[in-house]
Coordinates of C-alpha atoms in Angstrom, one line a residue:
M22 CA -6.4 -33.9 -17.2
P23 CA -8.5 -30.7 -17.7
R24 CA -6.5 -27.6 -18.3
L25 CA -7.5 -24.4 -16.6
I26 CA -6.7 -20.9 -17.8
P27 CA -6.1 -18.2 -15.2
T28 CA -7.5 -15.4 -17.4
L29 CA -10.1 -15.6 -20.1
A30 CA -10.0 -13.6 -23.3
R31 CA -13.3 -12.7 -25.0
S32 CA -12.9 -15.4 -27.6
T33 CA -12.3 -18.0 -24.9
L34 CA -15.4 -16.8 -23.0
A35 CA -17.5 -17.2 -26.1
L36 CA -16.4 -20.8 -26.4
L37 CA -17.2 -21.4 -22.7
L38 CA -20.6 -20.0 -23.1
A39 CA -21.3 -22.3 -26.1
A40 CA -20.0 -25.3 -24.2
G41 CA -23.5 -26.3 -23.1
P42 CA -25.0 -26.8 -19.6
V43 CA -22.7 -26.9 -16.6
L44 CA -23.2 -29.0 -13.5
A45 CA -22.4 -26.5 -10.8
A46 CA -25.5 -25.1 -9.0
P47 CA -26.4 -21.6 -9.9
Q48 CA -24.6 -19.2 -7.6
G49 CA -28.0 -18.0 -6.5
S50 CA -28.7 -21.4 -5.0
A51 CA -28.5 -20.7 -1.3
P52 CA -27.9 -23.3 1.4
Q53 CA -30.0 -23.7 4.5
G54 CA -30.0 -20.4 6.3
A55 CA -28.9 -18.4 3.3
T56 CA -30.6 -16.0 0.9
T57 CA -29.9 -14.4 -2.4
Q58 CA -30.4 -10.7 -3.2
G59 CA -31.4 -9.5 -6.6
A60 CA -29.5 -10.6 -9.7
G61 CA -26.1 -10.3 -8.1
P62 CA -23.9 -13.0 -6.6
A63 CA -25.4 -15.3 -4.0
R64 CA -25.1 -14.1 -0.4
A65 CA -25.3 -16.0 2.8
T66 CA -27.2 -14.7 5.8
P67 CA -25.2 -14.0 9.0
G68 CA -24.6 -17.2 10.8
Q69 CA -21.7 -19.6 11.6
G70 CA -19.7 -18.1 8.7
D71 CA -20.3 -14.5 9.7
L72 CA -17.8 -12.5 11.7
G73 CA -18.8 -10.5 14.8
P74 CA -16.8 -7.5 15.9
G75 CA -13.3 -8.4 16.9
S76 CA -13.5 -12.0 15.5
M77 CA -10.3 -13.3 14.0
G78 CA -12.1 -15.3 11.3
S79 CA -11.5 -18.8 10.3
E80 CA -11.4 -21.0 7.2
R81 CA -15.0 -20.2 6.9
S82 CA -14.4 -16.5 6.3
A83 CA -10.7 -15.5 6.5
P84 CA -7.3 -16.8 7.4
S85 CA -7.5 -18.0 10.9
V86 CA -5.1 -17.6 13.8
G87 CA -3.4 -21.0 14.0
A88 CA -2.4 -22.7 17.2
E89 CA 1.2 -21.7 16.5
S90 CA 0.1 -18.1 17.0
L91 CA -1.2 -18.7 20.5
K92 CA 1.7 -20.3 22.5
P93 CA 1.1 -20.8 26.2
G94 CA 2.8 -18.1 28.3
Q95 CA 3.3 -15.8 25.4
P96 CA 1.2 -12.7 24.4
A97 CA -0.9 -13.1 21.3
P98 CA 0.7 -11.4 18.3
K99 CA -0.7 -8.0 17.3
P100 CA -1.3 -6.8 13.7
Y101 CA 1.0 -4.2 12.3
L102 CA -1.5 -1.8 10.8
A103 CA -3.8 0.6 12.8
D104 CA -7.4 0.6 11.6
A105 CA -6.9 4.0 9.9
L106 CA -4.0 2.6 7.8
M107 CA -5.8 -0.6 6.7
P108 CA -6.6 -0.5 2.9
D109 CA -10.3 -0.5 2.1
T110 CA -10.4 -3.8 0.3
V111 CA -14.1 -3.6 -0.3
A112 CA -13.4 -0.5 -2.5
I113 CA -10.2 -2.0 -4.0
L114 CA -11.7 -5.3 -5.2
P115 CA -14.3 -5.4 -8.0
A116 CA -17.6 -7.1 -7.2
P117 CA -17.9 -10.8 -7.8
P118 CA -19.2 -11.8 -11.2
A119 CA -22.9 -10.9 -11.7
S120 CA -25.5 -13.6 -11.9
H121 CA -25.8 -15.1 -15.5
S122 CA -22.7 -13.1 -16.7
A123 CA -20.0 -14.6 -18.9
A124 CA -17.6 -14.4 -15.9
E125 CA -19.9 -16.3 -13.7
N126 CA -20.3 -19.0 -16.3
A127 CA -16.5 -19.2 -16.6
D128 CA -16.4 -19.8 -12.9
K129 CA -18.8 -22.7 -13.2
V130 CA -17.0 -24.2 -16.1
A131 CA -13.7 -24.1 -14.1
F132 CA -15.4 -25.7 -11.1
N133 CA -16.9 -28.5 -13.2
A134 CA -13.8 -29.2 -15.2
T135 CA -11.6 -29.5 -12.1
R136 CA -13.9 -32.1 -10.4
A137 CA -12.4 -34.7 -12.8
I138 CA -8.9 -34.0 -11.2
K139 CA -9.9 -35.9 -8.0
G140 CA -7.4 -38.6 -7.2
S141 CA -4.6 -37.0 -9.2
P142 CA -1.3 -35.7 -7.9
R143 CA -2.7 -32.1 -8.4
W144 CA -5.7 -33.0 -6.2
D145 CA -3.3 -34.3 -3.6
L146 CA -1.4 -31.1 -3.6
A147 CA -4.6 -29.1 -3.3
T148 CA -5.5 -31.2 -0.3
A149 CA -2.1 -30.6 1.3
D150 CA -2.4 -26.9 0.6
V151 CA -5.5 -26.7 2.8
A152 CA -3.0 -26.1 5.7
E153 CA -2.4 -22.5 6.3
G154 CA -0.5 -20.1 8.6
A155 CA 3.1 -19.4 9.5
S156 CA 4.2 -23.0 10.1
A157 CA 2.5 -24.3 7.0
I158 CA 4.2 -21.7 4.8
L159 CA 7.6 -23.1 5.8
D160 CA 6.5 -26.5 4.4
N161 CA 4.9 -24.9 1.4
F162 CA 8.1 -23.2 0.4
A163 CA 10.5 -26.0 1.5
C164 CA 11.0 -27.3 -2.1
V165 CA 11.6 -23.8 -3.4
L166 CA 14.1 -23.0 -0.7
G167 CA 15.7 -26.4 -0.9
T168 CA 15.4 -27.2 2.8
R169 CA 12.8 -27.8 5.5
L170 CA 13.0 -25.1 8.1
D171 CA 12.2 -25.7 11.8
Q172 CA 10.3 -22.8 13.4
A173 CA 12.8 -22.6 16.2
R174 CA 15.5 -21.7 13.8
V175 CA 13.7 -18.7 12.3
P176 CA 11.8 -17.0 15.2
A177 CA 12.0 -13.6 13.5
L178 CA 10.4 -15.0 10.4
I179 CA 7.6 -16.7 12.3
T180 CA 6.9 -13.4 14.1
L181 CA 6.8 -11.5 10.8
L182 CA 4.4 -14.0 9.3
E183 CA 2.1 -14.4 12.3
R184 CA 1.7 -10.6 12.7
S185 CA 1.2 -10.1 9.0
R186 CA -1.4 -12.9 9.0
L187 CA -3.6 -10.8 11.3
D188 CA -3.6 -7.9 8.9
I189 CA -4.3 -10.3 6.0
A190 CA -7.3 -11.7 7.9
R191 CA -8.6 -8.1 8.4
A192 CA -8.2 -7.3 4.7
T193 CA -10.1 -10.4 3.8
R194 CA -12.9 -10.2 6.2
G195 CA -14.4 -7.0 4.9
P196 CA -15.2 -8.1 1.3
K197 CA -16.2 -11.6 2.5
V198 CA -18.9 -10.1 4.8
H199 CA -19.8 -7.4 2.3
Y200 CA -20.5 -9.8 -0.6
R201 CA -21.4 -13.0 1.2
R202 CA -20.8 -15.0 -1.9
L203 CA -21.6 -18.8 -1.7
R204 CA -19.0 -21.4 -2.4
P205 CA -19.2 -23.5 -5.6
F206 CA -20.0 -26.8 -3.9
V207 CA -23.2 -25.5 -2.4
G208 CA -26.3 -27.1 -3.9
N209 CA -24.5 -30.1 -5.5
E210 CA -22.7 -33.3 -4.5
A211 CA -19.6 -32.8 -6.6
P212 CA -16.4 -33.9 -4.9
I213 CA -14.3 -31.4 -2.9
C214 CA -11.0 -32.0 -1.1
V215 CA -12.2 -31.2 2.4
Q216 CA -15.0 -32.5 4.5
R217 CA -18.3 -30.9 3.8
S218 CA -20.1 -29.1 6.7
Q219 CA -23.0 -26.8 7.1
A220 CA -20.7 -24.2 8.6
L221 CA -18.5 -24.2 5.5
A222 CA -21.5 -24.2 3.2
D223 CA -22.9 -21.2 4.9
S224 CA -19.7 -19.3 4.8
F225 CA -18.3 -16.7 2.3
S226 CA -16.3 -17.3 -0.8
Y227 CA -15.1 -13.9 -2.2
P228 CA -12.2 -13.3 -2.0
S229 CA -10.4 -16.5 -1.1
G230 CA -8.6 -16.1 2.2
H231 CA -6.2 -18.8 1.3
A232 CA -5.3 -17.1 -2.0
T233 CA -4.9 -13.8 -0.2
Q234 CA -2.7 -15.3 2.4
G235 CA -0.7 -17.4 0.0
W236 CA 0.0 -14.5 -2.4
A237 CA 0.8 -12.1 0.5
Y238 CA 3.2 -14.6 2.0
A239 CA 4.8 -15.3 -1.4
L240 CA 5.4 -11.6 -1.8
I241 CA 7.0 -11.3 1.6
M242 CA 9.1 -14.4 1.1
A243 CA 10.2 -13.2 -2.3
S244 CA 11.5 -10.0 -0.8
L245 CA 13.4 -12.0 1.8
V246 CA 15.0 -14.3 -0.8
P247 CA 15.0 -12.3 -4.0
E248 CA 17.2 -14.7 -5.9
K249 CA 14.4 -17.3 -5.6
A250 CA 11.6 -14.8 -6.2
T251 CA 10.3 -16.4 -9.4
A252 CA 10.0 -19.9 -7.9
I253 CA 8.5 -18.5 -4.7
L254 CA 5.8 -16.5 -6.5
T255 CA 5.0 -19.4 -8.8
R256 CA 4.4 -21.6 -5.8
G257 CA 2.3 -18.8 -4.2
R258 CA 0.2 -18.7 -7.4
A259 CA -0.3 -22.5 -7.4
Y260 CA -1.2 -22.4 -3.7
G261 CA -4.1 -20.1 -4.5
E262 CA -5.2 -22.2 -7.5
S263 CA -5.4 -25.2 -5.2
R264 CA -8.6 -23.8 -3.8
V265 CA -10.2 -24.1 -7.3
I266 CA -8.9 -27.7 -7.6
C267 CA -10.2 -28.4 -4.1
G268 CA -13.7 -27.1 -5.1
V269 CA -14.1 -24.7 -2.3
H270 CA -13.6 -21.5 -4.3
W271 CA -14.5 -20.0 -7.6
L272 CA -11.7 -19.0 -10.0
S273 CA -12.6 -15.3 -9.6
D274 CA -12.3 -15.7 -5.8
I275 CA -8.6 -16.6 -6.4
E276 CA -7.9 -13.8 -8.8
A277 CA -9.4 -11.4 -6.2
G278 CA -7.4 -13.0 -3.5
R279 CA -4.1 -12.2 -5.3
T280 CA -5.2 -8.5 -5.7
N281 CA -6.2 -8.5 -2.0
G282 CA -2.9 -10.0 -0.9
A283 CA -0.9 -7.5 -3.0
A284 CA -2.9 -4.6 -1.5
I285 CA -2.2 -5.6 2.1
V286 CA 1.5 -6.2 1.5
A287 CA 1.8 -2.7 -0.1
A288 CA 0.2 -1.2 3.0
L289 CA 2.5 -3.3 5.3
Q290 CA 5.6 -1.9 3.5
G291 CA 4.7 1.5 4.8
D292 CA 4.8 0.4 8.4
A293 CA 8.1 0.9 10.2
G294 CA 7.5 -2.1 12.5
F295 CA 6.9 -4.4 9.6
R296 CA 10.0 -3.2 7.8
A297 CA 12.1 -3.7 11.0
D298 CA 10.7 -7.2 11.4
L299 CA 11.3 -7.8 7.7
D300 CA 15.0 -7.0 8.1
R301 CA 15.3 -9.3 11.2
A302 CA 13.5 -12.1 9.3
R303 CA 15.9 -11.7 6.4
Q304 CA 18.9 -12.2 8.6
D305 CA 17.2 -15.1 10.4
L306 CA 16.4 -16.8 7.1
A307 CA 19.8 -16.2 5.6
K308 CA 21.5 -17.9 8.6
A309 CA 19.1 -20.9 8.5
L310 CA 19.6 -21.4 4.8
A311 CA 23.4 -21.2 5.1
A312 CA 23.4 -23.8 7.8
G313 CA 21.3 -26.2 5.8
G314 CA 18.7 -28.6 7.1
T315 CA 16.5 -31.5 6.2
A316 CA 16.0 -32.0 2.5
P317 CA 12.4 -31.7 1.4
D318 CA 10.5 -34.8 0.1
Q319 CA 11.3 -35.1 -3.5
T320 CA 8.0 -36.7 -4.3
I321 CA 6.3 -33.6 -3.0
C322 CA 8.7 -31.3 -4.9
A323 CA 8.0 -33.1 -8.1
R324 CA 4.2 -32.7 -7.5
E325 CA 4.7 -28.9 -7.0
Q326 CA 6.9 -28.6 -10.1
A327 CA 4.2 -30.3 -12.2
A328 CA 1.5 -28.0 -10.8
A329 CA 3.6 -24.9 -11.6
K330 CA 4.0 -25.9 -15.2
E331 CA 0.4 -26.9 -15.8
P332 CA -2.1 -24.1 -16.3
L333 CA -5.3 -24.3 -14.5
L334 CA -7.9 -24.6 -17.3

């Protein structure tokens, strides 16, 4: 199985550049309804992947508001941060790799290498990691926590995650719309772990919304269960890397997603409402873990443990 490295030293980049042609389409290859601008990263024109004012986003552009966030008879959750307190993630994040740069070539090498993983347990985990949101995160961390948690048992935790998710989406939307970077599967027929669609092809890649959400949630969960912080953060890292395995994000999208997730959690920690909900969620979760629950599927746990130990490239 190919081995992926999360960061690339200069010597490694030199080897990658000498590795010969890669199969991924140039990042300047635009899909139908998309354009490229100058020598920078490819950018899609506004369309199905674009976000109008007030849009909550979707898989195409940012973490979406899942069905669990919109329960009949209950008001929709509100974000914690006022607009004035939202970090400027366009300013915080570096620009995506420039066209024909060593970093862009490293992204292409990572995409091509991971296509050979299709059909493996790591591919299966990446497919499972497509699910996102508050309820999905309980399943994602079940093996780490040692039990599967029912949403009904941790209402304060669900509230915390659902409200945080809205801020995460806002932090992700800005740079996605600003850079309009195309996804790696555009312009080729390489396998990906989700169904292809024009809407997905025309959407934005940088930074990864899943990686942003996964890392932000991992930071939050680690603060709630600090004795399991190492395992939680390791799972959060693998969750983001699943997007490279899946073939829907470049490696640099994932790295930017982690920075993005850390930025929004840092801002959230300054909000009194977030801190109050964090304390309530900590009590909620402690009671649920003390009471025990259904054991997670050990086959899934073994798959997650293997992914955690195996570097990407």
